[in-house]
mmCIF file of C-alpha atoms in Angstrom:
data_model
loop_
_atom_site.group_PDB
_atom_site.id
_atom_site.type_symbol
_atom_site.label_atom_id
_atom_site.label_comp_id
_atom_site.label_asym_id
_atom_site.label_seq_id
_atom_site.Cartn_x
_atom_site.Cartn_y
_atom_site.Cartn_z
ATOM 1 C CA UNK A 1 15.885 -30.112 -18.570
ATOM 2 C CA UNK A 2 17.616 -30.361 -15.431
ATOM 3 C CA UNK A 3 15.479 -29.710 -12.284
ATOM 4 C CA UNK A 4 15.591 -25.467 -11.269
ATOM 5 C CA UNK A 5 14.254 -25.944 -7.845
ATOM 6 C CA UNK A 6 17.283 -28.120 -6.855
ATOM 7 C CA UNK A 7 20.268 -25.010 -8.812
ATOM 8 C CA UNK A 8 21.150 -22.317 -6.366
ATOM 9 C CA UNK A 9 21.882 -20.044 -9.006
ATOM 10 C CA UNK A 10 19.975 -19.149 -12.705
ATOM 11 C CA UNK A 11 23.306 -18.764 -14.547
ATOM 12 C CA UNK A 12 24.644 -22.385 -13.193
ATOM 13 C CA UNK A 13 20.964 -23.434 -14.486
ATOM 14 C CA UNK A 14 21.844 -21.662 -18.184
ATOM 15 C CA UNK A 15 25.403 -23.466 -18.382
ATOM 16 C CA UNK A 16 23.875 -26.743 -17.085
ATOM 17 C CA UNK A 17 21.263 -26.481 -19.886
ATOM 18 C CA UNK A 18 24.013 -25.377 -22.265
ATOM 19 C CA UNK A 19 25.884 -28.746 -20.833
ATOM 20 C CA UNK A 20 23.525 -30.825 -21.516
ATOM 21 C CA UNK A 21 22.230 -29.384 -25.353
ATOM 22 C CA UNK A 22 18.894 -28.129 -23.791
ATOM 23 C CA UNK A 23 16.726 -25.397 -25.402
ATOM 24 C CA UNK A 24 17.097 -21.999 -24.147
ATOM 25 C CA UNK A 25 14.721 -20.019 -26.319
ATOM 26 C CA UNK A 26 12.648 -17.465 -25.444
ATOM 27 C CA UNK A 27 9.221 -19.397 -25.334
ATOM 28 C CA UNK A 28 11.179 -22.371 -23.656
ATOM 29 C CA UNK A 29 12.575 -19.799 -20.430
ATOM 30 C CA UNK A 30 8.781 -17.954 -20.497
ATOM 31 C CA UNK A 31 7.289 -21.817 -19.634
ATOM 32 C CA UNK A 32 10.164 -22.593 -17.122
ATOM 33 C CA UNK A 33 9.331 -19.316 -14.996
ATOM 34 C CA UNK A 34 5.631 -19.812 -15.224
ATOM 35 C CA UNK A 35 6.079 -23.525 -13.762
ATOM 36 C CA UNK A 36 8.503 -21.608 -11.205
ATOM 37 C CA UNK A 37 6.051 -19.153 -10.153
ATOM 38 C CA UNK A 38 3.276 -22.280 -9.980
ATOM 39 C CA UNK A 39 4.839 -24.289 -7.632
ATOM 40 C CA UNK A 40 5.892 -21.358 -5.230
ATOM 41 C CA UNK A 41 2.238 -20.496 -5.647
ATOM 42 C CA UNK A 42 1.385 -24.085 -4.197
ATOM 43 C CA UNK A 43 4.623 -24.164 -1.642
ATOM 44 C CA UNK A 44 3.078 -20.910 -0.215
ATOM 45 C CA UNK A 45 -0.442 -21.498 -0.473
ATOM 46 C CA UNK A 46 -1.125 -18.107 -2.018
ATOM 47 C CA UNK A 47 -1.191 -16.233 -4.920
ATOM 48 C CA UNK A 48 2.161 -14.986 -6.187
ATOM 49 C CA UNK A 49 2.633 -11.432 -8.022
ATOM 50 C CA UNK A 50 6.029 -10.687 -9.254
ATOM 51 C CA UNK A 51 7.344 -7.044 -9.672
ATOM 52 C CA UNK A 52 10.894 -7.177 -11.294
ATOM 53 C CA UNK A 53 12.955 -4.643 -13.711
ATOM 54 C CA UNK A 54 16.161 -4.933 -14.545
ATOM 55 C CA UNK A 55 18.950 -3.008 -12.286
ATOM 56 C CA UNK A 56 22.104 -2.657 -14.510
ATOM 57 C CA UNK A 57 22.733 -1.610 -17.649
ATOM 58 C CA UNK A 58 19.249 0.617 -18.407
ATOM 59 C CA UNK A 59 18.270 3.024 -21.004
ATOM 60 C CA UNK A 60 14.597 3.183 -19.398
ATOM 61 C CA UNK A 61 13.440 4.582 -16.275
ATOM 62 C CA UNK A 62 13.319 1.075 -13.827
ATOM 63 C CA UNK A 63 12.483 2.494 -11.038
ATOM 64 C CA UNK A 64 8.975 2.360 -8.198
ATOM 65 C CA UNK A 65 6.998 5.431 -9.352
ATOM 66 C CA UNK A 66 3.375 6.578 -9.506
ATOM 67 C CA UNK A 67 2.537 4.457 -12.791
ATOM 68 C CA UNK A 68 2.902 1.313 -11.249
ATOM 69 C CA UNK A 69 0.164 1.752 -8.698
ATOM 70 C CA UNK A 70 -1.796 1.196 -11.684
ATOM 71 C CA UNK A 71 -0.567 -2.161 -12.252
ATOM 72 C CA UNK A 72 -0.556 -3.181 -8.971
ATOM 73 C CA UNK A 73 -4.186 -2.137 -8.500
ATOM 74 C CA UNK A 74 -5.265 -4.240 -11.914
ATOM 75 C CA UNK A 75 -3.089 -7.407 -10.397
ATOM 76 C CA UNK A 76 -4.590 -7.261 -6.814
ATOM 77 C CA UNK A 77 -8.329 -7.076 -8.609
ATOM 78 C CA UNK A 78 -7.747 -9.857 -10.517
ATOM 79 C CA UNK A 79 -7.104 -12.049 -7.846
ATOM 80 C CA UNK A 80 -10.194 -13.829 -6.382
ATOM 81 C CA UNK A 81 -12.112 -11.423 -3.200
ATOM 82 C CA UNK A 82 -11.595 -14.443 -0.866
ATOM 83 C CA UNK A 83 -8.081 -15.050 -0.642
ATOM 84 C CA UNK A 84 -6.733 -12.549 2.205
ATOM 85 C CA UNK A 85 -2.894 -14.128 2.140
ATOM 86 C CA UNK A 86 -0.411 -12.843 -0.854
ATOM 87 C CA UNK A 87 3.343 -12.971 -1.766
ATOM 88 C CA UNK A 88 4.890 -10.459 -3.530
ATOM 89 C CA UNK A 89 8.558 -11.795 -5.471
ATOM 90 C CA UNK A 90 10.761 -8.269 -5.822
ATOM 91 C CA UNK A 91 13.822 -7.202 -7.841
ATOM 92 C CA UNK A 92 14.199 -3.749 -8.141
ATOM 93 C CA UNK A 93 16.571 -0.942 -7.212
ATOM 94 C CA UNK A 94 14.117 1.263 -5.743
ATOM 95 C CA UNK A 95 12.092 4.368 -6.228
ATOM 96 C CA UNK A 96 9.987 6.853 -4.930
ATOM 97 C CA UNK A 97 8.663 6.241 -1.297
ATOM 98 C CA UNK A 98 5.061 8.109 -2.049
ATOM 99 C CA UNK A 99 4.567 5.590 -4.689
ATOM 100 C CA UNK A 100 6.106 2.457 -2.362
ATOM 101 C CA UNK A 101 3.366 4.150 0.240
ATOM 102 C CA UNK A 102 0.479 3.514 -2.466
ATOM 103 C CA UNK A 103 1.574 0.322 -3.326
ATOM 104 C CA UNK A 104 1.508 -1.020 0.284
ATOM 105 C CA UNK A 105 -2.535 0.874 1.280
ATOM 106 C CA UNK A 106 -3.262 -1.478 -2.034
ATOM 107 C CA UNK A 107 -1.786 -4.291 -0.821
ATOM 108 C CA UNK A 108 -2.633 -4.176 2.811
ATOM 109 C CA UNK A 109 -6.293 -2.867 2.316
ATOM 110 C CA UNK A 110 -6.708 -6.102 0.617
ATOM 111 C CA UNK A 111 -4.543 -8.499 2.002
ATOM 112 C CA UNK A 112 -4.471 -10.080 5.910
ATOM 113 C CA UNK A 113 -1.389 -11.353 4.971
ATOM 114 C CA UNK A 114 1.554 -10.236 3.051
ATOM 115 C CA UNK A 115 4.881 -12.490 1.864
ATOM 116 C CA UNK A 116 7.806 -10.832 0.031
ATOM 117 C CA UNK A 117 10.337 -12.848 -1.754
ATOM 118 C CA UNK A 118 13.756 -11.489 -2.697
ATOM 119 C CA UNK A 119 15.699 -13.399 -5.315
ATOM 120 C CA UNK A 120 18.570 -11.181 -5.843
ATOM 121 C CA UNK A 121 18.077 -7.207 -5.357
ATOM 122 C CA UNK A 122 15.465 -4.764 -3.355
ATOM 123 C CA UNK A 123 16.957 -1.646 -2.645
ATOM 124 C CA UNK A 124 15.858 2.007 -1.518
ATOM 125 C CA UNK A 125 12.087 2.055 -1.587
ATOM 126 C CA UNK A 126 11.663 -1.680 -2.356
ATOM 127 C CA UNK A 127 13.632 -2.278 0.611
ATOM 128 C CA UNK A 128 10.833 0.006 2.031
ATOM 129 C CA UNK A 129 8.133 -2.279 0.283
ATOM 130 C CA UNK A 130 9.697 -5.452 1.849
ATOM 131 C CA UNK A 131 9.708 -3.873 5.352
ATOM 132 C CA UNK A 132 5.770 -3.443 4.779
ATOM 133 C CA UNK A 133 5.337 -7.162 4.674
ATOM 134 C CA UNK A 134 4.633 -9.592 7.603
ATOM 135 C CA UNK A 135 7.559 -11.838 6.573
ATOM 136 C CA UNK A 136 10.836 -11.457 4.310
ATOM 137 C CA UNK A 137 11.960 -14.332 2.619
ATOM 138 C CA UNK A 138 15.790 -14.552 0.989
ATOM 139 C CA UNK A 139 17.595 -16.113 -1.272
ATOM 140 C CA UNK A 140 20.847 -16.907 0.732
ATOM 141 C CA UNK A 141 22.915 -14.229 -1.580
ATOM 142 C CA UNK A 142 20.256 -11.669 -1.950
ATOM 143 C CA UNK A 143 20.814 -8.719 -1.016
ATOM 144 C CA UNK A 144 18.580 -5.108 0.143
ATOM 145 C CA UNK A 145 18.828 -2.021 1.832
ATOM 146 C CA UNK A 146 19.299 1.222 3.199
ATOM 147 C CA UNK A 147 15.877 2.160 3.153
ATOM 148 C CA UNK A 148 17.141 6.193 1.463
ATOM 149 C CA UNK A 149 14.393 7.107 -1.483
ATOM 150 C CA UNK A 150 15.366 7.817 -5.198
ATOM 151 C CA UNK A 151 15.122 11.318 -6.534
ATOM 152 C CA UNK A 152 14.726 10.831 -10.537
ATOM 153 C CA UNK A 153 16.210 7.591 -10.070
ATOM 154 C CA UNK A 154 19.201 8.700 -7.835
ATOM 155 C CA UNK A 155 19.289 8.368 -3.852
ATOM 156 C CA UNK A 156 18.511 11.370 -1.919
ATOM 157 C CA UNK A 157 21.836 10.283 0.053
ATOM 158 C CA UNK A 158 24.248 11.138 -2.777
ATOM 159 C CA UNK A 159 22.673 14.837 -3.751
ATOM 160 C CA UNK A 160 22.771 15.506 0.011
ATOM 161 C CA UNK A 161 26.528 13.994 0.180
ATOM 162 C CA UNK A 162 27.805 15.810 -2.760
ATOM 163 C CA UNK A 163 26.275 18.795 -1.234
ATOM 164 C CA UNK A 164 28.303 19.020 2.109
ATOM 165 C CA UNK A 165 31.089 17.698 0.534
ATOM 166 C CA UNK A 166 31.546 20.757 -1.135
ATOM 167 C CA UNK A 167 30.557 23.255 1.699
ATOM 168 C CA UNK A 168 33.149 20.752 3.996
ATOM 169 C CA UNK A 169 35.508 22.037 1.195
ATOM 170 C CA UNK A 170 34.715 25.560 0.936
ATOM 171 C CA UNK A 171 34.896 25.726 4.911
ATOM 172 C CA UNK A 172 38.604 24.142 4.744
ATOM 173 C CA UNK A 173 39.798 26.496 1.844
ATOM 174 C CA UNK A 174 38.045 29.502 2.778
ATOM 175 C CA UNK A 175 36.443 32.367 0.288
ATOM 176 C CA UNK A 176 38.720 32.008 -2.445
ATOM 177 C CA UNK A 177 37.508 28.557 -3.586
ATOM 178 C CA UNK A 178 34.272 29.563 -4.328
ATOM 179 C CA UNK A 179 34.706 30.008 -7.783
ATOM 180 C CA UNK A 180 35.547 26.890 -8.469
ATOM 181 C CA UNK A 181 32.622 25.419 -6.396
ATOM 182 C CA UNK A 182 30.057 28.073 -7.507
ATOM 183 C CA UNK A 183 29.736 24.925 -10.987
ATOM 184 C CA UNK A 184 28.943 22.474 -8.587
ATOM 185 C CA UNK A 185 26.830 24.258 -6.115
ATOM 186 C CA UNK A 186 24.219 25.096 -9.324
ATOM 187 C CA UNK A 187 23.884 21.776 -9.332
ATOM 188 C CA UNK A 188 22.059 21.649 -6.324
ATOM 189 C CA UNK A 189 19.053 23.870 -5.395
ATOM 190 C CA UNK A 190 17.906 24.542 -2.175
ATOM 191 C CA UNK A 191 14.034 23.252 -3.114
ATOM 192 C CA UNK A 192 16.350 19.695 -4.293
ATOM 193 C CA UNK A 193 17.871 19.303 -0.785
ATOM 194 C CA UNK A 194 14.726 20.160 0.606
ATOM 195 C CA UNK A 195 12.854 17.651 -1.298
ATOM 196 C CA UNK A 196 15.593 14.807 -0.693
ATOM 197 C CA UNK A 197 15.328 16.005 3.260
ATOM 198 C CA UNK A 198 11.200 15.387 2.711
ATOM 199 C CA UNK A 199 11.610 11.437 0.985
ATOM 200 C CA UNK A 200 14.257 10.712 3.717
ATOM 201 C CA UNK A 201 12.432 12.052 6.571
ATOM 202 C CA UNK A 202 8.777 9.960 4.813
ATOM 203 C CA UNK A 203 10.554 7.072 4.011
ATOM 204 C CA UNK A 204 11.848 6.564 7.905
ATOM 205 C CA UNK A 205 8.179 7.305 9.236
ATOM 206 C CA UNK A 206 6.662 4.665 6.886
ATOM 207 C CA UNK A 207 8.757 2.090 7.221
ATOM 208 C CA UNK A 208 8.667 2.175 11.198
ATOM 209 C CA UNK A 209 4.638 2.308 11.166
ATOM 210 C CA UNK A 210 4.985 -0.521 8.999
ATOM 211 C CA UNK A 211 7.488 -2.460 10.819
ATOM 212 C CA UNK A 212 5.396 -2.026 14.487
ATOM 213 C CA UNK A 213 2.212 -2.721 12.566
ATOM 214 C CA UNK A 214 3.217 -6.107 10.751
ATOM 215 C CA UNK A 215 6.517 -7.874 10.872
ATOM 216 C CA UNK A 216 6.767 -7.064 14.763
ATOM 217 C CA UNK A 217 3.172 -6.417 15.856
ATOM 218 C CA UNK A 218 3.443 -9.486 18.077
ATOM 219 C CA UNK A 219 6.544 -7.424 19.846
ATOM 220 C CA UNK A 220 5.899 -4.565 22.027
ATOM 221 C CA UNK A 221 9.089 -4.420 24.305
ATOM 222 C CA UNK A 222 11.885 -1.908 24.340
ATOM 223 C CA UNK A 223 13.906 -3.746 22.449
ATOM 224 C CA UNK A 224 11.786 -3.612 19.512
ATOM 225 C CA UNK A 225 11.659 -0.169 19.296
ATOM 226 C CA UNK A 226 15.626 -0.319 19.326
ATOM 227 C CA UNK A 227 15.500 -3.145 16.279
ATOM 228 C CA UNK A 228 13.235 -0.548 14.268
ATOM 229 C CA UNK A 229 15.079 2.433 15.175
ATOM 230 C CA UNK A 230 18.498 0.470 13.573
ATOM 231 C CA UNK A 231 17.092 -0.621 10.329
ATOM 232 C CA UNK A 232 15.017 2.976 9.609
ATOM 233 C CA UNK A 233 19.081 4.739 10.411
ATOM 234 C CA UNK A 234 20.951 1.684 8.124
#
């Protein structure tokens, strides 16, 4: 099989096998991405823990919620008590920041040390997770960010824009519009907006305690609170 490490891409890997008659069955890819996650393991030094869903095309809830603090907690325990450096490989579109926050007290209160990888996609709260670490590493066309939290799998950003959208357009056509907004504006509760206002405002505190605690605790000049400030607004 041809060498992974040296293909940019996985799907230039898959025609290159395809090229060259190679096996692609299932047992065949499952031995090719535990030899992947070995040799990072030895490149880094450190234990490797991989949290990836799929992004498009999903009939199952994909996203960072509560249940996966289990999972997290039964992968950090079964790594040995001495080692105080991890990396964490992510591919996710994102979740609930209260969950991302339980994640990263599970991480940290174990780990001195804390490596993300990004292969492809972190967004929303595993952008947040990512900003948690001391160091980011990307694959040049990876891609992550804004840091806005998920409401049952939808960012708080898009309630909150479809909801002044439609007052913008009630202001512009005065009274007599409203009963053809009145549909839309059921849609959206007050306790929703309040919620989404909650996860945004949480998600920006977290992620700049994180960012001044790890990635730029060696930083303490004005400048540094700017470079926070920018990525929390993004």
């Amino acid at each position: 099989m041809p060498e992974f490490a040296r293909i940019q891409d996985w799907h230039d890997y898959i025609n290159q096998c395809r090229q060259e008659n190679k096996s692609l069955d299932g047992v065949t890819l499952f031995n090719l991405r535990k030899e992947c996650y070995s040799k990072i393991e030895k490149h880094l030094n450190r234990s490797l823990i991989i949290y990836a869903t799929k992004i498009v095309a999903v009939n199952v809830p994909n996203y960072i919620d509560i249940g996966d603090v289990d999972g997290f907690t039964d992968l950090v325990n079964s790594i040995s008590k001495e080692k105080k450096e991890i990396a964490v490989m992510i591919h996710s579109p994102g979740g609930f920041p209260d969950a991302t926050e339980r994640i990263v007290n599970i991480l940290r209160n174990r780990f001195d040390d804390v490596i993300y990888l990004i292969p492809h996609s972190a967004y929303s709260a595993a952008t947040m997770l990512a900003m948690s670490g001391n160091k980011i590493i990307f694959h040049p066309s990876a891609a992550i960010g804004p840091i806005d939290p998920q409401i049952g799998g939808i960012p708080a950003r898009t309630f909150k824009r479809g909801f002044e959208k439609i007052k913008q357009k009630i202001v512009e056509e005065g009274p007599k519009s409203l009963p053809v907004y009145i549909p839309l504006l059921e849609k959206y509760s007050i306790e929703l907006l309040e919620l989404c206002d909650d996860a945004e405002k949480l998600s920006k505190e977290l992620v700049s305690n994180w960012l001044e605690q790890y990635m730029f605790s060696n930083s303490k000049d004005k400048k540094n609170n700017e470079r926070i400030k920018k990525i929390v607004d993004y």
